Amino acid sequence: MNTIVANVIAIYRRELQSYFASPFAYIIAAVFWLLSGFFFTAILMGPEGLIAQANFRDQMGITTPPIDVAYQFLSYFLGILGSLSLFILPMLSMGLYAEERKRGTLELLATSPLTNWVVALGKLLGVLTFFLTMVLPLLIYQAIVLSAANPPASPTVMFLGHFGLILMAAAILSLGMFISSLTDSTILAAILTFALILLLWVVDLIANSLAGPIGEALKHLSLIKNYTTLTQGIFDSSSIIVFITYILLGLFLTAQSIEAFRFQRS
Amino acid sequence: MIEVEHLSKVYGSTPAIQDITFFVEKGEILGFLGPNGAGKTTTMRILTGYLPATSGTAKIAGFDVHENSMEVRQRIGYLPETPPLYPDMTVEGFLTFVARIKGVAAGDRSQRVESAMKRCNILEKRKVLIRKLSKGFRQRVGIAQAIVHDPPAIVLDEPTVGLDPRQIIEVRNLIKSLAGEHTIILSTHILPEVSMTCNKVAIINRGRVVATNTPEQLMTALAGESGYELEVEGRFDQARLLQIPGVKAVDALADETLPENRSKLRLTLEAGHDPGREIAAMIVGSGLGLYELRRTRVSLEDVFLELTTEEKTINLAEADQAYERAQAAQREPSEPAEADNSTSQRSDPDPTAINPSPADADPEGDVR
């Protein structure tokens, strides 16, 4: 057990180190921060922003229905972050295995006393940590803004929303890791991952057009639906379970695909 | 230490290796010699647990590579054909990572990394990113990576490929210095490398081990002692050549480039004899033209060629027949060509050439 944990940590540290040593990762982070910063200001302080709307209502003397600017802001902003992640996450996960295959380092990992599960878990935790460091600065300026809210904003919404963001990111990264393990082209991995999560993103649109139990079942698979539930501050265990299932599925498929790759390669 | 028995691997329907068996004792260096595509890498990948074998067993330090894969992986160091390096890590960082995943205890790690770097002479590059290293240094980091956990068995796939001559010598010396405490298998298609570094050689061709021995014994056992190669004109008498004391065997060599009427012979000598003078005297004395008399020293290269290429020598009876036919069909410049034809058919027997008499006789017997 101890060695398993030690091995996961070894893989995790190497993975994380490679992100922080890569200019590419910094570019992705910079773009993410730039865009999220832009939307942050636009939602809050833009000409059509929430503050402008609230001021307008005040001037017109409209008091019903009451609006909770802090809450509205959070759910808008988290929605934007979710959409941005759709583009960012495939770029983070594309190299996880494709690079190892291309460089031949997969042979090192596969001939070391590690199981495929350990490698996959270490890698997933590594890339997730990198995503966390991308989200962390945003949390700080949200906290600053929300602390000025009157009446005070509920921290539950903020935490649950971000918890949902991280959970969804983990699910996407896990599936992206599996796709990355199928090819040694990083670009192909990114494109396929993007296509897959786009499909999972909008699957409820398809589900709506399907009647019956299949449509119902498909609705639960939708990433956006489960994510929105959490960003609205609703603690829905079924949404959490869906994300965790995606994460485990990605890990399982990755381990299997690496095993199969070794069995068939010529 | 390393026991490989009846190992086979089939990709789809093409066999990559068939029935490979060899043993390596503790502290030995086994050279795995063969042309490209002979199955060297496949065998090594099976030994390291990267690929599963189709049948047969391989054991390292008593552990089966398939059933006790994790045990084996801890006890083996492996340098694949392309060194598995992370370009964005420093040499020291990379080796520490490898030590970690190979299960070196935290307390010993820095000391093991240090000694592996010292061994491979890369201490001065410890803080350098691997991406910035030259090919020679990368190869050394690759070897350091294979020995960092002090494994009893080391598998090196083409460790000197792509290096310049000076680096090759350094790498060979490094490998030699590792023997004794480690058991090493290295693959190569460069012959001198085997005689220089290995104390045992397994020659592999088309997925089969065709010989295993020490380089010295292989040289003597397979190609005999030294000999002469001669080119003569006219009809030679093999019996008279064989009568010369010290001549053990006479082989005719096929050579398409020879002009008609000439043939090339190889004489194998008994140890301790050197009848060069008598051979020349006999040929000249019997009125034959002597165009070349050359001493041949058997090198591992010859052994290798003899074992891995289709047989080039033909026996004397066939050569005689070919000569006779050539003589009969006067002025037809096909003698060497024919001799060569009979050579190439020998390895791939033509059923129509052997079978006609019984095949013809049987139906006739039925009719009668």
XYZ file of C-alpha atoms in Angstrom:
634
model
C 0.000 0.000 0.000
C 2.778 2.368 0.960
C 4.652 1.725 -2.235
C 1.507 2.331 -4.257
C 1.060 5.736 -2.667
C 4.769 6.476 -3.112
C 4.568 5.518 -6.787
C 1.471 7.633 -7.388
C 3.283 10.556 -5.788
C 6.371 9.924 -7.948
C 4.326 10.007 -11.150
C 2.319 12.963 -9.862
C 5.410 15.003 -9.111
C 6.984 14.286 -12.485
C 3.786 15.201 -14.261
C 3.401 18.431 -12.360
C 7.043 19.294 -12.900
C 6.594 18.859 -16.646
C 3.692 21.344 -16.678
C 5.633 23.944 -14.800
C 8.640 23.450 -17.070
C 6.595 23.784 -20.235
C 6.088 27.169 -21.909
C 3.018 25.724 -23.562
C 1.281 25.223 -20.224
C 2.007 28.829 -19.271
C 0.498 30.037 -22.532
C -2.671 28.061 -21.862
C -2.841 29.461 -18.337
C -2.271 33.009 -19.582
C -5.047 32.731 -22.161
C -7.361 31.251 -19.550
C -6.661 34.047 -17.108
C -7.008 36.715 -19.758
C -10.380 35.465 -20.965
C -11.766 34.760 -17.529
C -10.583 38.160 -16.349
C -12.302 39.802 -19.272
C -15.595 38.027 -18.589
C -15.267 38.750 -14.887
C -15.183 42.484 -15.514
C -17.760 42.330 -18.300
C -20.318 40.439 -16.223
C -19.846 42.630 -13.230
C -18.987 46.072 -14.509
C -19.661 46.101 -18.242
C -22.281 48.414 -19.794
C -24.763 45.521 -19.708
C -23.244 44.146 -16.513
C -24.961 43.182 -13.322
C -24.015 46.340 -11.443
C -25.321 48.512 -14.256
C -28.561 46.525 -14.264
C -28.936 46.810 -10.523
C -28.342 50.559 -10.668
C -30.872 50.876 -13.441
C -33.468 49.012 -11.374
C -32.707 51.216 -8.392
C -33.177 54.336 -10.475
C -36.450 53.049 -11.856
C -37.533 52.042 -8.373
C -38.105 48.404 -9.274
C -37.831 46.243 -6.208
C -39.707 43.092 -7.237
C -38.557 40.549 -7.932
C -35.496 41.209 -5.781
C -32.212 40.366 -7.393
C -29.247 38.849 -5.655
C -26.345 40.330 -7.595
C -23.739 38.149 -5.873
C -25.624 34.967 -6.647
C -26.371 35.969 -10.223
C -22.784 36.921 -10.775
C -21.491 33.605 -9.478
C -23.732 31.476 -11.610
C -22.953 33.533 -14.719
C -19.259 33.515 -14.094
C -19.086 29.820 -13.303
C -21.048 29.136 -16.452
C -18.419 31.052 -18.420
C -15.597 29.213 -16.660
C -17.246 25.917 -17.544
C -17.399 26.851 -21.217
C -13.799 28.050 -21.199
C -12.710 24.771 -19.639
C -14.260 22.992 -22.567
C -11.505 24.471 -24.721
C -8.700 24.480 -22.195
C -8.955 20.994 -20.730
C -8.379 18.971 -23.927
C -5.167 20.935 -24.384
C -4.028 19.958 -20.913
C -4.874 16.280 -21.268
C -3.770 15.735 -24.857
C -0.131 15.003 -24.041
C -0.638 12.823 -20.988
C 0.030 9.543 -22.770
C 0.505 10.588 -26.386
C 3.777 12.287 -25.433
C 4.966 9.252 -23.500
C 4.246 7.062 -26.467
C 6.006 9.397 -28.876
C 9.111 9.785 -26.716
C 9.329 6.080 -25.881
C 9.138 6.786 -22.167
C 6.072 4.604 -21.938
C 8.519 1.729 -22.248
C 10.267 2.970 -19.110
C 7.014 3.241 -17.172
C 5.806 -0.128 -18.432
C 8.997 -1.894 -17.404
C 9.108 -0.289 -13.967
C 7.406 -1.917 -11.015
C 4.265 0.201 -11.410
C 0.760 -0.813 -12.340
C -1.092 0.983 -15.102
C -3.566 2.250 -12.525
C -0.858 3.927 -10.501
C 0.514 5.707 -13.555
C -2.936 6.824 -14.701
C -3.932 8.064 -11.251
C -0.657 9.943 -10.768
C -1.042 11.616 -14.130
C -4.659 12.577 -13.538
C -3.836 14.092 -10.164
C -0.939 15.968 -11.708
C -2.930 17.569 -14.486
C -5.820 18.294 -12.121
C -3.459 20.096 -9.780
C -2.270 22.223 -12.650
C -5.864 23.130 -13.463
C -6.433 23.969 -9.797
C -3.551 26.410 -9.866
C -5.191 27.998 -12.885
C -8.487 28.437 -11.028
C -6.973 29.574 -7.731
C -6.243 33.218 -8.680
C -9.815 33.583 -9.924
C -11.061 32.441 -6.531
C -9.107 35.232 -4.919
C -10.694 38.017 -6.897
C -14.115 36.523 -6.608
C -13.636 36.481 -2.841
C -12.618 40.138 -2.896
C -15.668 41.178 -4.897
C -18.118 39.039 -2.979
C -16.865 40.311 0.374
C -18.198 43.716 -0.687
C -21.680 42.312 -1.362
C -24.514 43.602 0.733
C -26.357 41.540 1.934
C -23.321 39.220 2.338
C -23.038 36.501 -0.295
C -23.428 32.919 0.776
C -20.055 31.164 0.658
C -21.808 27.825 0.083
C -22.722 28.769 -3.465
C -19.206 29.840 -4.211
C -17.622 26.700 -2.824
C -20.138 24.289 -4.247
C -19.830 25.940 -7.643
C -16.071 25.650 -7.685
C -16.203 22.156 -6.330
C -18.436 21.340 -9.306
C -15.977 23.018 -11.657
C -13.068 20.957 -10.353
C -15.115 17.765 -10.390
C -16.193 18.344 -13.973
C -12.633 19.202 -14.949
C -11.446 15.934 -13.405
C -14.069 14.030 -15.396
C -13.056 15.694 -18.661
C -9.359 15.238 -17.968
C -9.865 11.595 -17.119
C -11.667 10.933 -20.398
C -9.110 13.064 -22.221
C -6.350 10.967 -20.687
C -7.964 7.834 -22.056
C -8.147 9.331 -25.535
C -4.536 10.439 -25.238
C -3.558 6.852 -24.474
C -4.994 5.724 -27.799
C -2.697 7.685 -30.072
C 0.787 9.105 -30.256
C -0.404 12.308 -31.886
C -1.163 15.019 -29.351
C -3.165 17.070 -31.840
C -5.399 14.125 -32.677
C -5.887 13.468 -28.973
C -6.934 17.084 -28.398
C -9.398 17.073 -31.297
C -10.984 13.781 -30.309
C -11.243 14.847 -26.675
C -12.838 18.114 -27.671
C -15.356 16.280 -29.839
C -16.209 13.843 -27.064
C -16.758 16.450 -24.372
C -18.688 18.636 -26.749
C -20.978 15.699 -27.246
C -21.276 15.120 -23.503
C -21.804 18.849 -23.033
C -24.842 19.038 -25.260
C -26.163 15.535 -24.837
C -29.237 16.870 -23.041
C -30.243 18.699 -26.225
C -30.290 15.356 -27.965
C -32.013 13.794 -24.974
C -34.801 16.367 -25.122
C -35.682 15.300 -28.624
C -35.831 11.666 -27.576
C -38.823 10.503 -25.667
C -38.926 7.650 -23.213
C -36.361 6.113 -20.889
C -33.444 6.546 -23.289
C -33.931 10.282 -23.347
C -34.215 10.314 -19.552
C -31.030 8.308 -19.175
C -29.118 10.480 -21.644
C -30.117 13.619 -19.748
C -28.187 12.392 -16.741
C -25.012 12.012 -18.784
C -24.907 15.670 -19.753
C -21.950 17.516 -18.288
C -23.585 20.932 -18.548
C -26.752 19.885 -16.782
C -24.958 18.332 -13.836
C -22.539 21.220 -13.670
C -25.287 23.827 -13.678
C -26.989 22.031 -10.841
C -23.886 22.457 -8.715
C -23.198 26.066 -9.739
C -26.687 26.983 -8.645
C -25.707 25.948 -5.171
C -27.748 22.762 -5.171
C -25.979 19.882 -3.547
C -27.189 17.043 -5.739
C -25.464 13.772 -4.972
C -26.531 12.280 -8.298
C -24.575 14.963 -10.168
C -21.530 14.249 -8.058
C -21.916 10.555 -8.703
C -22.108 11.135 -12.453
C -18.828 13.064 -12.409
C -17.105 10.488 -10.222
C -18.298 7.766 -12.585
C -16.730 9.609 -15.500
C -13.467 9.925 -13.592
C -13.347 6.229 -12.736
C -14.352 5.256 -16.242
C -11.531 7.334 -17.700
C -8.993 5.772 -15.320
C -10.221 2.277 -16.015
C -10.205 2.701 -19.791
C -6.732 4.231 -19.679
C -5.317 1.308 -17.719
C -6.978 -1.126 -20.103
C -5.859 0.674 -23.219
C -2.218 0.703 -22.109
C -2.414 -2.992 -21.345
C -3.952 -3.672 -24.751
C -1.362 -1.478 -26.450
C 1.403 -3.658 -25.020
C -0.325 -6.835 -26.042
C -0.844 -5.930 -29.664
C 2.091 -3.790 -30.573
C 4.295 -5.089 -33.279
C 20.591 -15.731 -13.553
C 18.715 -15.289 -16.825
C 17.016 -18.380 -18.177
C 15.121 -18.277 -21.432
C 13.468 -21.460 -22.598
C 11.578 -22.142 -25.811
C 10.417 -18.564 -26.048
C 8.201 -17.712 -29.009
C 6.313 -14.613 -29.986
C 3.840 -14.341 -32.808
C 2.446 -11.061 -34.111
C -0.796 -11.904 -35.814
C 0.382 -14.785 -37.923
C 4.006 -13.749 -38.407
C 6.397 -15.275 -35.914
C 8.875 -12.720 -34.572
C 10.888 -15.190 -32.545
C 10.668 -18.958 -32.421
C 11.801 -21.350 -29.747
C 14.568 -19.208 -28.324
C 16.581 -20.807 -25.555
C 19.650 -19.465 -23.788
C 21.095 -19.037 -20.344
C 23.235 -16.334 -18.865
C 25.236 -16.954 -15.712
C 25.643 -14.345 -13.023
C 28.197 -11.706 -13.949
C 28.356 -12.622 -17.610
C 27.831 -10.341 -20.584
C 25.811 -11.987 -23.300
C 25.963 -10.412 -26.714
C 22.817 -10.828 -28.691
C 23.965 -10.663 -32.258
C 21.832 -10.575 -35.336
C 20.828 -8.555 -38.354
C 18.084 -5.945 -38.089
C 14.679 -7.502 -37.740
C 16.036 -10.770 -36.389
C 13.988 -10.534 -33.209
C 16.495 -9.028 -30.793
C 14.281 -6.216 -29.581
C 11.279 -8.507 -29.258
C 13.252 -10.912 -27.082
C 14.479 -8.087 -24.893
C 11.024 -6.628 -24.536
C 9.732 -9.983 -23.380
C 12.572 -10.280 -20.875
C 11.757 -6.886 -19.405
C 8.064 -7.642 -19.172
C 7.075 -5.049 -21.750
C 5.637 -7.647 -24.114
C 4.013 -10.936 -23.252
C 5.426 -14.037 -24.923
C 3.185 -16.299 -26.971
C 4.770 -19.399 -25.483
C 7.813 -20.445 -23.530
C 9.245 -19.094 -20.293
C 11.799 -16.508 -19.311
C 13.118 -16.206 -15.782
C 15.240 -13.547 -14.216
C 16.832 -14.289 -10.857
C 14.371 -17.159 -10.540
C 11.268 -15.046 -11.188
C 9.098 -15.667 -14.212
C 8.833 -12.494 -16.276
C 5.127 -12.946 -16.803
C 3.877 -14.391 -13.535
C 6.084 -12.348 -11.224
C 6.307 -9.322 -13.440
C 6.669 -6.815 -10.593
C 9.480 -8.791 -8.955
C 11.293 -8.993 -12.262
C 10.840 -5.307 -13.034
C 12.511 -4.419 -9.737
C 15.491 -6.582 -10.598
C 16.064 -5.494 -14.138
C 17.497 -2.393 -15.725
C 16.489 -1.741 -19.279
C 17.762 0.590 -21.930
C 15.453 0.443 -24.967
C 16.705 1.268 -28.423
C 15.723 4.905 -27.995
C 16.663 5.968 -24.480
C 13.440 6.759 -22.578
C 14.190 10.283 -21.425
C 12.053 13.238 -20.432
C 13.570 16.189 -22.270
C 12.224 18.762 -19.837
C 13.912 17.253 -16.785
C 17.437 17.689 -15.520
C 19.716 14.667 -15.510
C 19.621 14.443 -11.750
C 15.883 15.055 -11.543
C 15.226 12.357 -14.089
C 17.446 9.793 -12.387
C 15.838 10.563 -9.043
C 12.431 10.002 -10.617
C 13.548 6.672 -12.058
C 15.027 5.633 -8.711
C 11.690 6.479 -7.103
C 9.543 4.449 -9.495
C 11.982 1.541 -9.402
C 11.431 1.375 -5.668
C 14.795 2.582 -4.335
C 14.306 3.432 -0.657
C 14.190 7.163 0.039
C 17.335 7.038 2.174
C 19.466 5.444 -0.535
C 18.105 7.444 -3.421
C 20.502 10.361 -3.597
C 23.471 8.087 -3.057
C 22.311 5.699 -5.817
C 21.708 8.565 -8.235
C 25.119 9.973 -7.394
C 26.900 6.693 -8.005
C 25.027 6.004 -11.251
C 26.024 9.449 -12.527
C 29.604 8.854 -11.494
C 29.630 5.452 -13.174
C 28.347 6.899 -16.435
C 30.536 9.961 -16.182
C 27.735 12.499 -16.306
C 28.298 14.234 -12.979
C 29.210 17.489 -14.707
C 25.829 17.480 -16.498
C 23.699 16.784 -13.454
C 21.890 20.127 -13.533
C 21.527 20.262 -17.308
C 18.183 19.699 -19.004
C 18.187 16.436 -20.933
C 16.877 18.241 -24.005
C 20.162 20.145 -24.188
C 22.399 17.086 -24.069
C 24.241 15.602 -27.033
C 23.421 12.136 -28.320
C 26.374 10.589 -26.482
C 25.364 12.079 -23.164
C 21.764 11.061 -23.645
C 22.884 7.503 -24.202
C 24.865 7.646 -20.992
C 21.882 9.025 -19.114
C 19.970 6.095 -20.611
C 22.483 3.665 -19.180
C 22.518 5.487 -15.843
C 18.750 5.119 -15.815
C 19.143 1.360 -16.280
C 21.587 0.937 -13.387
C 20.291 3.495 -10.913
C 18.401 0.925 -8.834
C 21.397 -1.420 -8.867
C 19.569 -4.246 -10.616
C 21.142 -7.698 -10.791
C 20.234 -7.957 -14.481
C 20.683 -5.292 -17.142
C 19.249 -5.399 -20.647
C 20.696 -2.986 -23.190
C 19.186 -2.746 -26.644
C 21.780 -1.501 -29.138
C 23.622 0.622 -26.591
C 26.199 2.017 -29.013
C 24.032 2.781 -31.986
C 24.389 6.310 -33.319
C 27.437 7.231 -31.255
C 30.735 8.487 -32.554
C 33.767 6.180 -32.261
C 35.107 7.780 -29.122
C 31.730 7.552 -27.394
C 31.401 3.947 -28.509
C 34.641 3.052 -26.765
C 33.525 4.854 -23.625
C 30.180 3.089 -23.591
C 31.818 -0.296 -24.165
C 34.227 0.267 -21.317
C 31.346 1.298 -19.136
C 29.459 -1.869 -19.982
C 32.512 -4.004 -19.288
C 32.971 -2.347 -15.942
C 29.399 -3.230 -15.017
C 29.917 -6.946 -15.553
C 30.734 -9.088 -12.572
C 28.275 -7.520 -10.169
C 25.587 -7.268 -12.833
C 24.479 -9.767 -15.440
C 24.158 -8.075 -18.794
C 22.464 -8.813 -22.069
C 23.218 -6.452 -24.890
C 22.029 -6.581 -28.436
C 23.983 -5.403 -31.398
C 24.434 -5.901 -35.076
C 28.029 -4.742 -34.898
C 30.308 -7.745 -34.763
C 33.497 -6.419 -33.231
C 31.411 -5.135 -30.383
C 30.594 -8.656 -29.317
C 34.167 -9.907 -29.387
C 35.264 -6.789 -27.539
C 32.699 -6.635 -24.779
C 30.978 -9.962 -24.369
C 32.051 -13.246 -22.903
C 29.177 -15.108 -24.454
C 27.393 -14.621 -27.729
C 24.022 -15.760 -29.008
C 23.541 -15.360 -32.713
C 19.950 -14.840 -33.725
C 18.578 -14.854 -37.213
C 14.984 -14.766 -38.409
C 13.730 -15.254 -34.903
C 15.881 -18.262 -34.053
C 19.031 -18.617 -32.038
C 21.450 -20.301 -34.396
C 24.412 -20.540 -32.048
C 25.378 -19.820 -28.456
C 28.930 -19.956 -27.218
C 31.885 -17.847 -26.224
C 33.108 -15.699 -29.086
C 36.401 -17.643 -29.187
C 34.829 -21.067 -29.220
C 32.306 -20.016 -31.757
C 35.085 -18.931 -34.020
C 36.993 -22.167 -33.715
C 34.052 -24.525 -33.560
C 32.206 -23.181 -36.507
C 34.793 -22.155 -38.981
C 37.648 -24.389 -37.986
C 41.164 -23.054 -37.958
C 42.723 -20.739 -40.434
C 42.750 -21.620 -44.112
C 43.577 -20.554 -47.630
C 41.434 -19.228 -50.347
C 42.612 -19.811 -53.902
C 41.496 -19.097 -57.386
C 42.607 -21.607 -59.984
C 42.137 -22.053 -63.678
C 41.512 -25.457 -65.155
C 40.286 -28.695 -63.712
C 41.514 -29.205 -60.187
C 41.830 -32.526 -58.461
C 40.355 -32.424 -55.011
C 41.888 -35.709 -53.962
C 45.387 -34.432 -54.612
C 44.683 -31.276 -52.668
C 43.423 -33.341 -49.789
C 46.574 -35.446 -49.837
C 48.677 -32.469 -48.876
C 49.427 -32.894 -45.191
C 47.492 -30.404 -43.081
C 44.619 -29.860 -45.487
C 41.435 -30.910 -43.758
C 38.775 -30.006 -46.268
C 38.322 -28.429 -49.657
C 35.266 -26.375 -50.489
C 34.390 -24.725 -53.717
C 33.063 -21.197 -53.376
C 30.486 -19.844 -55.718
C 31.370 -16.575 -57.356
C 29.402 -15.197 -60.289
C 32.064 -12.688 -61.157
C 34.631 -15.337 -62.016
C 35.487 -15.798 -65.671
C 34.707 -19.226 -67.070
C 37.028 -22.087 -66.366
C 38.130 -20.626 -63.100
C 36.983 -21.589 -59.689
C 37.480 -20.462 -56.181
C 38.398 -22.899 -53.462
C 38.629 -22.696 -49.741
C 41.009 -24.995 -47.950
C 40.516 -25.590 -44.288
C 43.671 -26.485 -42.448
C 44.372 -28.634 -39.461
C 45.716 -26.771 -36.495
C 49.443 -26.321 -36.494
C 49.943 -26.882 -40.197
C 50.754 -24.285 -42.796
C 51.187 -26.019 -46.145
C 51.077 -22.873 -48.269
C 54.227 -23.852 -50.114
C 52.994 -27.361 -50.906
C 49.643 -26.101 -52.133
C 51.228 -23.683 -54.542
C 53.691 -26.318 -55.733
C 50.953 -28.868 -56.305
C 48.756 -26.524 -58.320
C 51.533 -25.199 -60.456
C 52.955 -28.715 -60.794
C 49.712 -30.104 -62.159
C 49.570 -27.424 -64.834
C 46.748 -25.352 -63.397
C 46.743 -21.603 -63.419
C 47.086 -20.104 -59.964
C 45.507 -16.684 -59.856
C 45.212 -16.146 -56.184
C 46.462 -17.746 -53.015
C 45.321 -15.906 -49.973
C 45.459 -16.670 -46.329
C 42.103 -16.351 -44.571
C 41.826 -15.711 -40.914
C 38.492 -16.511 -39.431
C 36.854 -13.574 -37.774
C 33.638 -13.459 -35.909
C 32.310 -11.647 -38.902
C 32.747 -14.774 -41.017
C 31.068 -16.868 -38.390
C 28.237 -14.451 -38.297
C 27.868 -14.357 -42.044
C 28.106 -18.098 -42.303
C 25.385 -18.539 -39.735
C 23.003 -15.880 -40.780
C 23.201 -15.768 -44.550
C 22.058 -18.531 -46.832
C 24.869 -20.949 -47.298
C 27.320 -19.882 -49.957
C 29.637 -22.865 -50.133
C 28.751 -25.836 -52.259
C 30.195 -29.239 -51.905
C 32.797 -30.528 -54.257
C 30.704 -33.178 -55.956
C 28.259 -30.528 -57.074
C 31.056 -28.256 -58.145
C 32.546 -31.089 -60.148
C 29.269 -31.787 -61.862
C 28.835 -28.168 -62.638
C 32.323 -28.055 -64.029
C 31.719 -31.157 -66.112
C 28.546 -29.738 -67.535
C 30.313 -26.525 -68.332
C 33.052 -28.421 -70.083
C 30.552 -30.474 -72.035
C 28.640 -27.477 -73.174
C 31.809 -26.040 -74.651
C 32.037 -22.326 -75.170
C 28.927 -21.757 -73.155
C 29.926 -19.281 -70.500
C 27.595 -20.579 -67.875
C 29.841 -22.530 -65.550
C 29.981 -20.082 -62.686
C 26.337 -19.219 -63.095
C 25.327 -22.826 -62.934
C 27.466 -23.426 -59.930
C 25.692 -20.558 -58.323
C 22.274 -21.896 -59.258
C 22.969 -25.166 -57.588
C 23.973 -23.211 -54.509
C 20.837 -21.250 -54.192
C 18.693 -24.292 -54.717
C 20.422 -26.239 -52.050
C 18.963 -24.230 -49.253
C 15.544 -24.366 -50.796
C 15.259 -27.872 -52.182
C 13.342 -28.074 -55.405
C 10.833 -30.923 -55.124
C 10.735 -31.481 -58.874
C 14.458 -32.083 -58.890
C 14.411 -34.740 -56.195
C 11.069 -36.423 -56.634
C 10.783 -37.240 -60.328
C 12.065 -40.817 -60.207
C 9.748 -42.189 -57.496
C 6.860 -40.129 -58.748
C 7.307 -41.485 -62.240
C 8.006 -45.035 -61.127
C 4.946 -45.424 -58.922
C 2.197 -44.891 -61.467
C 4.023 -47.118 -63.876
C 4.145 -49.870 -61.273
C 0.391 -49.509 -60.802
C -0.281 -49.852 -64.504
C 1.749 -53.001 -64.746
